[in-house]
Short mmCIF file of C-alpha atoms and ligand atoms in Angstrom, two decimals:
data_model
loop_
_atom_site.label_atom_id
_atom_site.label_comp_id
_atom_site.label_asym_id
_atom_site.label_seq_id
_atom_site.Cartn_x
_atom_site.Cartn_y
_atom_site.Cartn_z
CA MET R 1 -2.42 47.63 -83.67
CA LYS R 2 -0.85 50.64 -85.35
CA LYS R 3 -2.74 53.60 -86.73
CA PHE R 4 -2.24 57.18 -87.89
CA VAL R 5 -4.27 59.88 -86.17
CA ILE R 6 -4.59 62.96 -88.34
CA ASN R 7 -6.12 66.32 -87.52
CA GLY R 8 -6.75 67.62 -91.00
CA GLY R 9 -7.30 70.94 -92.68
CA LYS R 10 -3.72 72.27 -92.45
CA ARG R 11 -1.96 73.82 -95.42
CA LEU R 12 1.33 72.13 -96.34
CA GLN R 13 4.46 74.23 -96.56
CA GLY R 14 8.13 73.39 -96.95
CA ARG R 15 10.42 70.84 -98.53
CA VAL R 16 10.22 67.06 -98.63
CA GLU R 17 13.07 64.80 -99.73
CA ILE R 18 12.04 61.80 -101.81
CA ASN R 19 13.66 58.43 -101.17
CA GLY R 20 14.94 55.75 -103.51
CA ALA R 21 12.25 53.89 -105.46
CA LYS R 22 10.66 50.86 -103.83
CA ASN R 23 9.94 49.13 -107.10
CA ALA R 24 13.49 49.69 -108.35
CA ALA R 25 15.03 48.54 -105.06
CA VAL R 26 13.07 45.29 -105.00
CA ALA R 27 14.37 44.49 -108.51
CA ILE R 28 17.98 45.53 -107.87
CA LEU R 29 18.33 43.67 -104.54
CA PRO R 30 17.81 40.21 -106.11
CA GLY R 31 20.03 41.34 -109.01
CA VAL R 32 22.90 41.44 -106.50
CA LEU R 33 22.64 37.64 -106.23
CA MET R 34 24.04 37.45 -109.77
CA SER R 35 27.23 39.29 -108.88
CA SER R 36 30.56 37.59 -108.18
CA GLY R 37 31.62 40.52 -105.97
CA VAL R 38 30.42 42.93 -103.31
CA CYS R 39 27.77 45.50 -104.32
CA VAL R 40 27.24 48.85 -102.62
CA LEU R 41 23.73 50.18 -103.13
CA GLU R 42 23.01 53.83 -102.31
CA ASN R 43 19.71 55.67 -101.89
CA VAL R 44 17.94 52.50 -100.72
CA PRO R 45 14.61 53.36 -99.06
CA ASP R 46 13.99 52.43 -95.41
CA ILE R 47 10.74 50.54 -95.96
CA ALA R 48 9.32 47.19 -94.86
CA ASP R 49 9.69 45.57 -98.31
CA VAL R 50 13.42 46.39 -98.38
CA ASN R 51 13.84 45.07 -94.83
CA SER R 52 12.10 41.86 -95.91
CA TYR R 53 14.42 41.59 -98.92
CA ILE R 54 17.48 41.99 -96.69
CA LYS R 55 16.27 39.03 -94.59
CA ILE R 56 15.70 36.97 -97.75
CA LEU R 57 19.22 37.74 -99.06
CA GLU R 58 20.71 36.79 -95.68
CA HIS R 59 18.70 33.55 -95.72
CA LEU R 60 20.27 32.72 -99.09
CA GLY R 61 23.79 33.34 -97.75
CA CYS R 62 24.49 37.04 -98.45
CA GLN R 63 26.15 39.26 -95.87
CA VAL R 64 24.36 42.57 -95.65
CA GLN R 65 25.45 45.73 -93.85
CA ARG R 66 23.31 48.83 -93.60
CA ASP R 67 24.53 52.35 -93.03
CA GLY R 68 21.62 54.76 -93.40
CA LYS R 69 20.50 54.63 -97.02
CA THR R 70 23.53 52.57 -98.12
CA LEU R 71 23.58 48.78 -98.22
CA THR R 72 26.77 46.78 -98.70
CA ILE R 73 25.93 43.28 -99.87
CA ASP R 74 28.39 40.43 -100.25
CA PRO R 75 26.79 37.62 -102.30
CA THR R 76 29.96 35.51 -102.64
CA GLN R 77 28.81 32.93 -100.04
CA VAL R 78 25.32 32.30 -101.42
CA HIS R 79 24.69 28.62 -100.74
CA ARG R 80 21.02 28.03 -101.47
CA THR R 81 18.51 28.63 -104.24
CA ASP R 82 15.32 27.94 -102.29
CA ALA R 83 13.50 30.97 -100.91
CA ARG R 84 10.57 29.73 -98.87
CA THR R 85 10.17 32.23 -96.06
CA GLU R 86 7.47 34.46 -94.63
CA GLU R 87 9.23 37.51 -96.14
CA VAL R 88 9.06 35.99 -99.64
CA ARG R 89 5.34 35.45 -99.21
CA SER R 90 4.78 38.98 -97.84
CA MET R 91 5.46 40.95 -101.04
CA ARG R 92 5.14 40.88 -104.78
CA GLY R 93 8.69 41.86 -105.71
CA SER R 94 10.09 38.62 -104.28
CA TYR R 95 9.24 36.93 -107.59
CA TYR R 96 12.38 38.57 -109.01
CA LEU R 97 14.34 35.97 -107.04
CA ILE R 98 13.25 33.48 -109.70
CA GLY R 99 14.90 35.36 -112.58
CA ALA R 100 18.04 36.15 -110.58
CA LEU R 101 18.61 32.66 -109.10
CA LEU R 102 17.68 30.88 -112.32
CA GLY R 103 19.96 33.20 -114.30
CA ARG R 104 22.96 32.72 -112.02
CA PHE R 105 22.58 29.19 -110.60
CA GLY R 106 20.22 27.48 -113.07
CA GLN R 107 17.61 26.76 -110.41
CA ALA R 108 15.19 28.47 -108.08
CA THR R 109 12.42 27.44 -105.72
CA VAL R 110 10.53 30.52 -104.60
CA ASP R 111 7.35 30.63 -102.55
CA LEU R 112 4.34 32.22 -104.24
CA GLN R 113 4.09 35.94 -103.63
CA GLY R 114 1.82 38.18 -101.61
CA GLY R 115 1.57 41.90 -102.25
CA CYS R 116 -1.40 44.20 -102.67
CA PRO R 117 -4.79 42.55 -103.32
CA ILE R 118 -5.61 44.73 -106.33
CA GLY R 119 -6.46 42.12 -108.93
CA GLU R 120 -5.69 38.64 -110.12
CA ARG R 121 -2.01 39.32 -110.92
CA PRO R 122 -1.05 36.16 -112.89
CA ILE R 123 2.59 35.30 -113.70
CA ASP R 124 2.00 33.52 -117.00
CA GLN R 125 4.20 36.00 -118.92
CA HIS R 126 7.12 35.44 -116.51
CA ILE R 127 6.79 31.67 -117.01
CA LYS R 128 6.49 32.05 -120.77
CA GLY R 129 9.74 34.07 -120.79
CA PHE R 130 11.65 31.59 -118.61
CA GLU R 131 10.45 28.67 -120.73
CA SER R 132 11.49 30.48 -123.93
CA LEU R 133 14.99 30.66 -122.44
CA GLY R 134 14.91 26.89 -121.97
CA ALA R 135 13.89 26.57 -118.31
CA THR R 136 11.30 24.17 -116.96
CA VAL R 137 8.88 25.82 -114.58
CA ALA R 138 6.25 24.24 -112.34
CA ILE R 139 4.03 25.61 -109.60
CA GLU R 140 3.87 23.01 -106.83
CA ASP R 141 3.33 23.01 -103.10
CA GLY R 142 2.89 26.80 -102.96
CA ALA R 143 6.14 27.59 -104.79
CA THR R 144 7.45 28.28 -108.27
CA ILE R 145 10.09 25.65 -109.04
CA SER R 146 12.32 26.35 -112.01
CA SER R 147 15.51 24.89 -113.42
CA ALA R 148 17.63 24.87 -116.55
CA GLU R 149 20.84 23.16 -117.65
CA HIS R 150 21.78 26.18 -119.75
CA LEU R 151 19.63 29.21 -120.38
CA LYS R 152 19.75 30.17 -124.04
CA GLY R 153 18.87 33.57 -125.46
CA ALA R 154 15.46 33.76 -127.15
CA HIS R 155 12.93 36.08 -128.74
CA VAL R 156 10.13 36.81 -126.25
CA PHE R 157 7.02 38.77 -127.21
CA PHE R 158 4.97 39.67 -124.13
CA ASP R 159 1.19 39.41 -124.60
CA VAL R 160 0.62 42.32 -122.19
CA VAL R 161 2.89 45.15 -121.09
CA THR R 162 4.14 43.84 -117.76
CA VAL R 163 6.74 45.41 -115.50
CA GLY R 164 7.18 42.22 -113.49
CA ALA R 165 7.79 39.87 -116.41
CA THR R 166 10.04 42.38 -118.23
CA ILE R 167 12.26 42.65 -115.15
CA ASN R 168 12.21 38.95 -114.29
CA VAL R 169 13.04 37.72 -117.78
CA MET R 170 15.70 40.45 -118.15
CA LEU R 171 17.36 39.14 -114.97
CA ALA R 172 17.30 35.54 -116.22
CA ALA R 173 18.58 36.48 -119.70
CA THR R 174 21.51 38.57 -118.45
CA MET R 175 23.75 35.51 -118.05
CA ALA R 176 22.10 33.28 -120.70
CA ASP R 177 24.01 32.10 -123.77
CA GLY R 178 23.50 34.42 -126.74
CA GLN R 179 21.01 37.20 -127.41
CA THR R 180 17.55 37.67 -125.92
CA ILE R 181 15.09 40.15 -127.40
CA LEU R 182 12.16 41.26 -125.25
CA GLU R 183 9.35 42.80 -127.29
CA ASN R 184 6.36 44.73 -125.98
CA ALA R 185 8.53 45.34 -122.91
CA ALA R 186 7.51 47.68 -120.07
CA ARG R 187 9.18 51.12 -120.17
CA GLU R 188 8.84 52.10 -116.50
CA PRO R 189 11.78 54.00 -114.93
CA HIS R 190 12.52 51.06 -112.61
CA VAL R 191 12.97 48.75 -115.64
CA VAL R 192 15.61 51.20 -116.89
CA ASP R 193 17.15 51.45 -113.42
CA LEU R 194 17.58 47.68 -113.18
CA ALA R 195 19.14 47.56 -116.66
CA ASN R 196 21.56 50.36 -115.67
CA PHE R 197 22.48 48.48 -112.50
CA LEU R 198 23.09 45.21 -114.38
CA ASN R 199 25.12 47.06 -117.02
CA THR R 200 27.21 48.66 -114.27
CA MET R 201 28.01 45.09 -113.11
CA GLY R 202 29.09 44.18 -116.66
CA ALA R 203 25.85 43.09 -118.36
CA ASP R 204 25.12 44.01 -121.99
CA ILE R 205 21.54 45.31 -122.08
CA LYS R 206 20.35 47.85 -124.65
CA GLY R 207 16.99 49.48 -125.25
CA ALA R 208 15.61 49.57 -121.69
CA GLY R 209 13.07 52.41 -121.63
CA THR R 210 11.78 51.43 -125.09
CA ASP R 211 9.49 48.52 -125.88
CA VAL R 212 12.31 46.41 -127.37
CA ILE R 213 15.11 45.35 -125.04
CA ARG R 214 18.15 43.48 -126.39
CA ILE R 215 20.25 41.48 -123.95
CA ASN R 216 23.54 39.86 -124.93
CA GLY R 217 24.31 37.27 -122.28
CA VAL R 218 27.58 37.60 -120.35
CA ARG R 219 29.55 35.00 -118.34
CA GLU R 220 30.14 37.06 -115.22
CA LEU R 221 28.78 40.08 -113.38
CA LYS R 222 31.12 41.96 -111.05
CA GLY R 223 30.41 43.92 -107.88
CA CYS R 224 29.70 47.64 -108.25
CA THR R 225 28.45 50.78 -106.53
CA TYR R 226 25.04 51.96 -107.67
CA SER R 227 22.47 54.55 -106.56
CA VAL R 228 18.75 53.70 -106.79
CA ILE R 229 16.56 56.22 -108.69
CA PRO R 230 14.11 58.44 -106.77
CA ASP R 231 10.65 57.01 -106.17
CA GLN R 232 8.20 58.50 -108.68
CA ILE R 233 5.21 57.12 -106.76
CA GLU R 234 6.31 58.53 -103.40
CA ALA R 235 6.98 61.87 -105.13
CA SER R 236 3.56 61.81 -106.80
CA THR R 237 1.90 61.14 -103.46
CA TYR R 238 3.46 64.29 -101.91
CA MET R 239 2.60 66.32 -105.04
CA LEU R 240 -1.04 65.29 -104.70
CA ALA R 241 -1.10 65.96 -100.96
CA ALA R 242 0.28 69.47 -101.55
CA ALA R 243 -2.27 70.17 -104.27
CA GLY R 244 -5.16 68.75 -102.21
CA CYS R 245 -4.31 70.46 -98.92
CA GLY R 246 -3.21 73.75 -100.49
CA GLY R 247 0.10 75.46 -99.77
CA GLU R 248 3.54 75.35 -101.34
CA VAL R 249 5.77 72.29 -101.23
CA GLU R 250 9.13 71.58 -102.82
CA ILE R 251 9.42 67.91 -103.71
CA ALA R 252 13.19 67.36 -103.77
CA ASN R 253 15.43 64.59 -105.14
CA VAL R 254 13.14 63.65 -108.04
CA ILE R 255 13.48 63.18 -111.79
CA PRO R 256 10.79 65.60 -113.08
CA LYS R 257 10.54 63.70 -116.40
CA HIS R 258 9.21 60.65 -114.50
CA LEU R 259 6.44 62.81 -113.03
CA GLU R 260 5.15 64.45 -116.21
CA SER R 261 1.82 62.60 -116.29
CA ILE R 262 1.10 63.75 -112.72
CA SER R 263 2.28 67.33 -113.30
CA ALA R 264 0.07 67.57 -116.42
CA LYS R 265 -3.03 66.44 -114.52
CA LEU R 266 -2.37 68.76 -111.59
CA ILE R 267 -1.97 71.72 -113.95
CA GLU R 268 -5.25 70.70 -115.62
CA MET R 269 -6.86 70.70 -112.15
CA GLY R 270 -5.60 74.22 -111.42
CA ALA R 271 -2.45 73.69 -109.35
CA GLN R 272 0.79 75.44 -110.23
CA ILE R 273 3.82 73.31 -110.98
CA GLU R 274 7.37 74.57 -111.32
CA GLU R 275 10.06 72.14 -112.45
CA PHE R 276 13.76 72.37 -111.62
CA ASP R 277 16.64 69.98 -112.44
CA ASP R 278 15.94 67.60 -109.56
CA SER R 279 12.93 69.05 -107.79
CA ILE R 280 9.35 70.16 -108.38
CA VAL R 281 7.43 72.87 -106.53
CA VAL R 282 3.68 72.42 -106.21
CA ARG R 283 1.54 75.44 -105.29
CA SER R 284 -2.19 75.43 -104.77
CA ASP R 285 -4.33 78.18 -103.28
CA LYS R 286 -7.81 77.60 -104.65
CA ARG R 287 -10.26 74.74 -105.07
CA LEU R 288 -9.04 72.29 -107.71
CA LYS R 289 -11.14 71.34 -110.73
CA ALA R 290 -12.34 67.83 -111.55
CA CYS R 291 -10.50 65.83 -114.22
CA ASN R 292 -10.51 62.46 -115.96
CA VAL R 293 -7.76 59.88 -115.63
CA LYS R 294 -7.03 56.60 -117.38
CA THR R 295 -4.26 54.47 -115.93
CA LEU R 296 -1.74 53.18 -118.46
CA PRO R 297 1.76 51.70 -118.60
CA TYR R 298 4.57 54.32 -118.47
CA PRO R 299 4.66 57.07 -119.68
CA GLY R 300 0.89 57.09 -119.08
CA PHE R 301 -0.74 57.87 -115.74
CA PRO R 302 0.52 55.18 -113.29
CA THR R 303 -1.96 52.83 -111.69
CA ASP R 304 -0.01 53.25 -108.42
CA VAL R 305 -0.96 56.94 -108.31
CA GLN R 306 -4.61 56.34 -109.17
CA GLN R 307 -5.66 55.81 -105.55
CA PRO R 308 -3.93 58.94 -104.15
CA MET R 309 -5.39 60.90 -107.10
CA THR R 310 -8.95 59.81 -106.24
CA ALA R 311 -8.49 61.26 -102.75
CA VAL R 312 -7.83 64.69 -104.29
CA MET R 313 -10.70 64.25 -106.75
CA THR R 314 -13.15 63.87 -103.84
CA ILE R 315 -12.90 67.60 -103.12
CA ALA R 316 -12.31 68.91 -106.65
CA GLN R 317 -15.10 70.96 -108.19
CA GLY R 318 -17.23 68.88 -110.59
CA LYS R 319 -17.32 65.26 -111.75
CA SER R 320 -14.11 63.27 -112.14
CA THR R 321 -13.82 59.85 -113.73
CA VAL R 322 -11.13 57.20 -113.43
CA ASN R 323 -10.63 54.33 -115.84
CA GLU R 324 -8.39 51.74 -114.16
CA SER R 325 -7.06 49.78 -117.13
CA ILE R 326 -4.30 47.80 -115.35
CA TYR R 327 -5.95 46.12 -112.34
CA GLU R 328 -9.54 44.99 -111.96
CA ASN R 329 -9.77 45.46 -108.18
CA ARG R 330 -8.12 48.75 -107.31
CA PHE R 331 -11.09 50.76 -106.04
CA MET R 332 -11.53 49.23 -102.57
CA HIS R 333 -10.42 52.49 -100.98
CA LEU R 334 -13.42 54.38 -102.40
CA ASP R 335 -15.76 52.88 -99.77
CA GLU R 336 -13.38 54.22 -97.11
CA LEU R 337 -13.29 57.68 -98.74
CA ASN R 338 -17.10 57.64 -98.78
CA LYS R 339 -17.04 57.16 -94.97
CA MET R 340 -15.36 60.59 -94.91
CA GLY R 341 -18.17 62.18 -96.94
CA ALA R 342 -16.87 61.57 -100.46
CA LEU R 343 -19.31 60.84 -103.27
CA ALA R 344 -17.58 58.07 -105.20
CA VAL R 345 -19.09 55.10 -107.02
CA PHE R 346 -17.50 52.49 -109.25
CA SER R 347 -18.59 49.76 -111.56
CA ASP R 348 -16.08 47.33 -113.00
CA ARG R 349 -13.01 49.45 -113.92
CA ILE R 350 -14.66 52.89 -114.00
CA ALA R 351 -15.05 55.17 -110.98
CA THR R 352 -17.04 58.39 -110.89
CA ILE R 353 -16.39 60.95 -108.19
CA ILE R 354 -18.52 64.05 -107.56
CA GLY R 355 -16.43 66.60 -105.71
CA VAL R 356 -17.71 67.80 -102.30
CA PRO R 357 -16.60 71.06 -100.63
CA SER R 358 -14.76 69.16 -97.87
CA LEU R 359 -14.26 65.73 -96.31
CA GLN R 360 -14.91 64.98 -92.64
CA GLY R 361 -12.61 62.94 -90.44
CA ALA R 362 -13.58 59.29 -89.84
CA LYS R 363 -12.13 55.91 -88.90
CA VAL R 364 -10.89 54.22 -92.07
CA ARG R 365 -8.86 51.16 -93.02
CA ALA R 366 -6.01 50.85 -95.51
CA THR R 367 -6.76 47.84 -97.70
CA ASP R 368 -3.44 48.04 -99.56
CA LEU R 369 -0.34 50.23 -99.91
CA ARG R 370 -1.58 52.99 -102.22
CA ALA R 371 -5.09 52.85 -100.73
CA GLY R 372 -3.36 53.72 -97.46
CA ALA R 373 -1.60 56.68 -99.08
CA ALA R 374 -4.95 57.87 -100.45
CA LEU R 375 -6.49 57.75 -96.98
CA VAL R 376 -3.59 59.68 -95.44
CA ILE R 377 -4.06 62.42 -98.07
CA ALA R 378 -7.82 62.39 -97.41
CA GLY R 379 -7.20 62.70 -93.66
CA LEU R 380 -4.80 65.62 -94.20
CA MET R 381 -7.41 67.43 -96.35
CA ALA R 382 -10.43 66.64 -94.12
CA GLN R 383 -12.00 68.69 -91.37
CA GLY R 384 -11.65 67.02 -87.96
CA THR R 385 -9.88 63.84 -86.92
CA THR R 386 -9.19 60.83 -89.12
CA GLU R 387 -7.85 57.51 -87.85
CA VAL R 388 -6.21 55.34 -90.50
CA TYR R 389 -5.91 51.68 -89.47
CA ASP R 390 -3.86 48.81 -90.96
CA ILE R 391 -0.97 51.14 -91.69
CA GLU R 392 1.50 48.27 -92.07
CA HIS R 393 0.45 48.40 -95.73
CA ILE R 394 1.70 52.00 -95.89
CA ASP R 395 4.99 51.09 -94.18
CA ARG R 396 5.72 48.68 -97.05
CA GLY R 397 6.33 51.60 -99.40
CA TYR R 398 6.54 55.01 -97.68
CA PRO R 399 9.57 55.71 -95.48
CA HIS R 400 8.73 57.75 -92.36
CA ILE R 401 5.59 59.18 -93.94
CA GLU R 402 4.24 60.75 -90.75
CA GLU R 403 7.54 62.52 -90.02
CA LYS R 404 7.69 63.89 -93.55
CA PHE R 405 4.14 65.25 -93.41
CA LYS R 406 4.74 66.65 -89.91
CA ALA R 407 7.73 68.57 -91.24
CA LEU R 408 5.39 70.11 -93.84
CA GLY R 409 3.06 71.37 -91.11
CA ALA R 410 0.58 68.51 -90.92
CA ASP R 411 -0.84 67.22 -87.63
CA ILE R 412 -0.29 63.45 -87.90
CA ILE R 413 0.93 60.96 -85.34
CA ARG R 414 1.58 57.23 -85.29
CA VAL R 415 -0.16 55.46 -82.44
CA GLU R 416 0.53 51.87 -81.33
CA GLU R 417 -2.36 50.43 -79.35
C1 EPZ D 1 4.45 46.18 -110.67
O1 EPZ D 1 3.58 45.11 -110.38
C2 EPZ D 1 4.55 47.00 -109.39
N1 EPZ D 1 5.09 46.14 -108.35
C3 EPZ D 1 3.17 47.51 -109.02
O2 EPZ D 1 3.33 48.35 -107.89
C4 EPZ D 1 2.58 48.30 -110.16
O3 EPZ D 1 1.24 48.60 -109.87
C5 EPZ D 1 2.64 47.52 -111.47
O4 EPZ D 1 3.96 47.01 -111.71
C6 EPZ D 1 2.21 48.34 -112.68
O5 EPZ D 1 3.02 49.45 -112.81
C7 EPZ D 1 6.41 45.99 -108.24
O6 EPZ D 1 7.20 46.55 -108.98
C8 EPZ D 1 6.89 45.12 -107.13
P1 EPZ D 1 2.69 44.14 -114.05
P2 EPZ D 1 3.51 43.86 -111.32
O7 EPZ D 1 3.39 42.86 -114.27
O8 EPZ D 1 4.89 43.54 -111.78
C9 EPZ D 1 -0.93 41.65 -116.08
C10 EPZ D 1 2.75 49.32 -105.86
O9 EPZ D 1 1.72 49.89 -105.44
N2 EPZ D 1 0.00 40.51 -116.09
O10 EPZ D 1 3.16 45.34 -114.77
O11 EPZ D 1 2.76 42.79 -110.64
C11 EPZ D 1 -1.32 42.04 -114.66
O12 EPZ D 1 -2.39 41.27 -114.18
C12 EPZ D 1 2.67 48.05 -106.65
O13 EPZ D 1 3.91 49.74 -105.64
C13 EPZ D 1 -0.37 39.35 -116.73
O14 EPZ D 1 -1.47 39.23 -117.28
O15 EPZ D 1 2.63 44.45 -112.50
C14 EPZ D 1 -1.67 43.50 -114.82
O16 EPZ D 1 -2.98 43.63 -115.31
C15 EPZ D 1 1.28 47.50 -106.73
N3 EPZ D 1 0.51 38.30 -116.74
C16 EPZ D 1 -0.70 43.97 -115.90
O17 EPZ D 1 -0.25 42.78 -116.57
C17 EPZ D 1 1.74 38.37 -116.17
O18 EPZ D 1 2.48 37.37 -116.22
C18 EPZ D 1 0.50 44.73 -115.37
O19 EPZ D 1 1.15 43.95 -114.38
C19 EPZ D 1 2.11 39.56 -115.52
C20 EPZ D 1 1.22 40.63 -115.49
#
């Protein structure tokens, strides 16, 4: 069993380099399957979900070489369209294999996904999009089975703003006949990053980053070299840790525009934020003030940062509220924060947190990826020793988190029992 042991109460000082975005990488990696040549991907994060994706690509017939943050992937020998492995079942982003394999080979059998237990997470909008393009889709024997003679461009209006379905249907439509229009599309930076990657390979996608995306299908995608965007959620996590612990931290290799909703809240809470071209400095030297947050699709406050934000709210002066509008079950970490002395309650999608002067170390359990990040921040802010268990959730999305915090002056170690 692995855990983090944290002796909290230290100010954070220094510079932390942010890695490539998990949620962009897990969309771009399956996109490589659509290429007729070798792709070189740079700034790929060293996280468990990427390692799982590499195994899946190898299982399908790709040759993958890794050199630090660079992956060279040769998809020219792909010989199967069934992805039914433990790695597929271990994460959410593996559902992008459906769009990529269906788009390139006209068929895909992909095991149903795992990922964080934060709500129901249906895939009806993905299926609706694939069917609009002319595919037949069935869920049988624990897998999504899809096929199409020819995918044909279509007009798809999503009922909800969904990152997953926007990306998946974009992948499938990239090599379909004719034009596809995606309306009410998600605008998240990783949607734009995937579109940029596909366009670099020769796709014709316009409008990514707005709520209408137009895709003119192309016959072939060629190999390319592409660098994954910085991870806005990893960056936000370090921004919140710096604000919560106090100190001065430069968050480097970021796109400040992607972090505006976080910067605005931290300024409202009393932290100082200074933006540069590709970095942000967070300074905090007094107790933060409470604030209210509602999670929304981009450019609103991201649901993935909600949990780390609640950790900081536990010690902010006054009453904070959180309205979680995306997922119905993303407050499980509050019970763990309460074990550390927090005063947090929730009912349905609303949480209320009364700030206490300080948290005390305790033994806590990460129930999902961002819950784990919240508990690490809480442990860094708390007096005494915190043990965070089930940290494999954290390893899915945060490269070398304990080393990065250690370099900022924190006392955190990974222990394998
Ligand atoms: C992606 O999940 C991310 N995962 C999540 O990050 C993130 O929380 C989420 O987008 C929102 O930003 C990956 O990119 C791998 P959605 P996804 O489709 O694609 C509903 C993290 O911590 N919906 O945007 O599953 C759905 O229930 C993870 O890194 C439907 O109703 O999210 C939710 O309420 C966790 N039908 C809302 O839409 C559908 O067919 C948004 O979901 C699809 C979604």
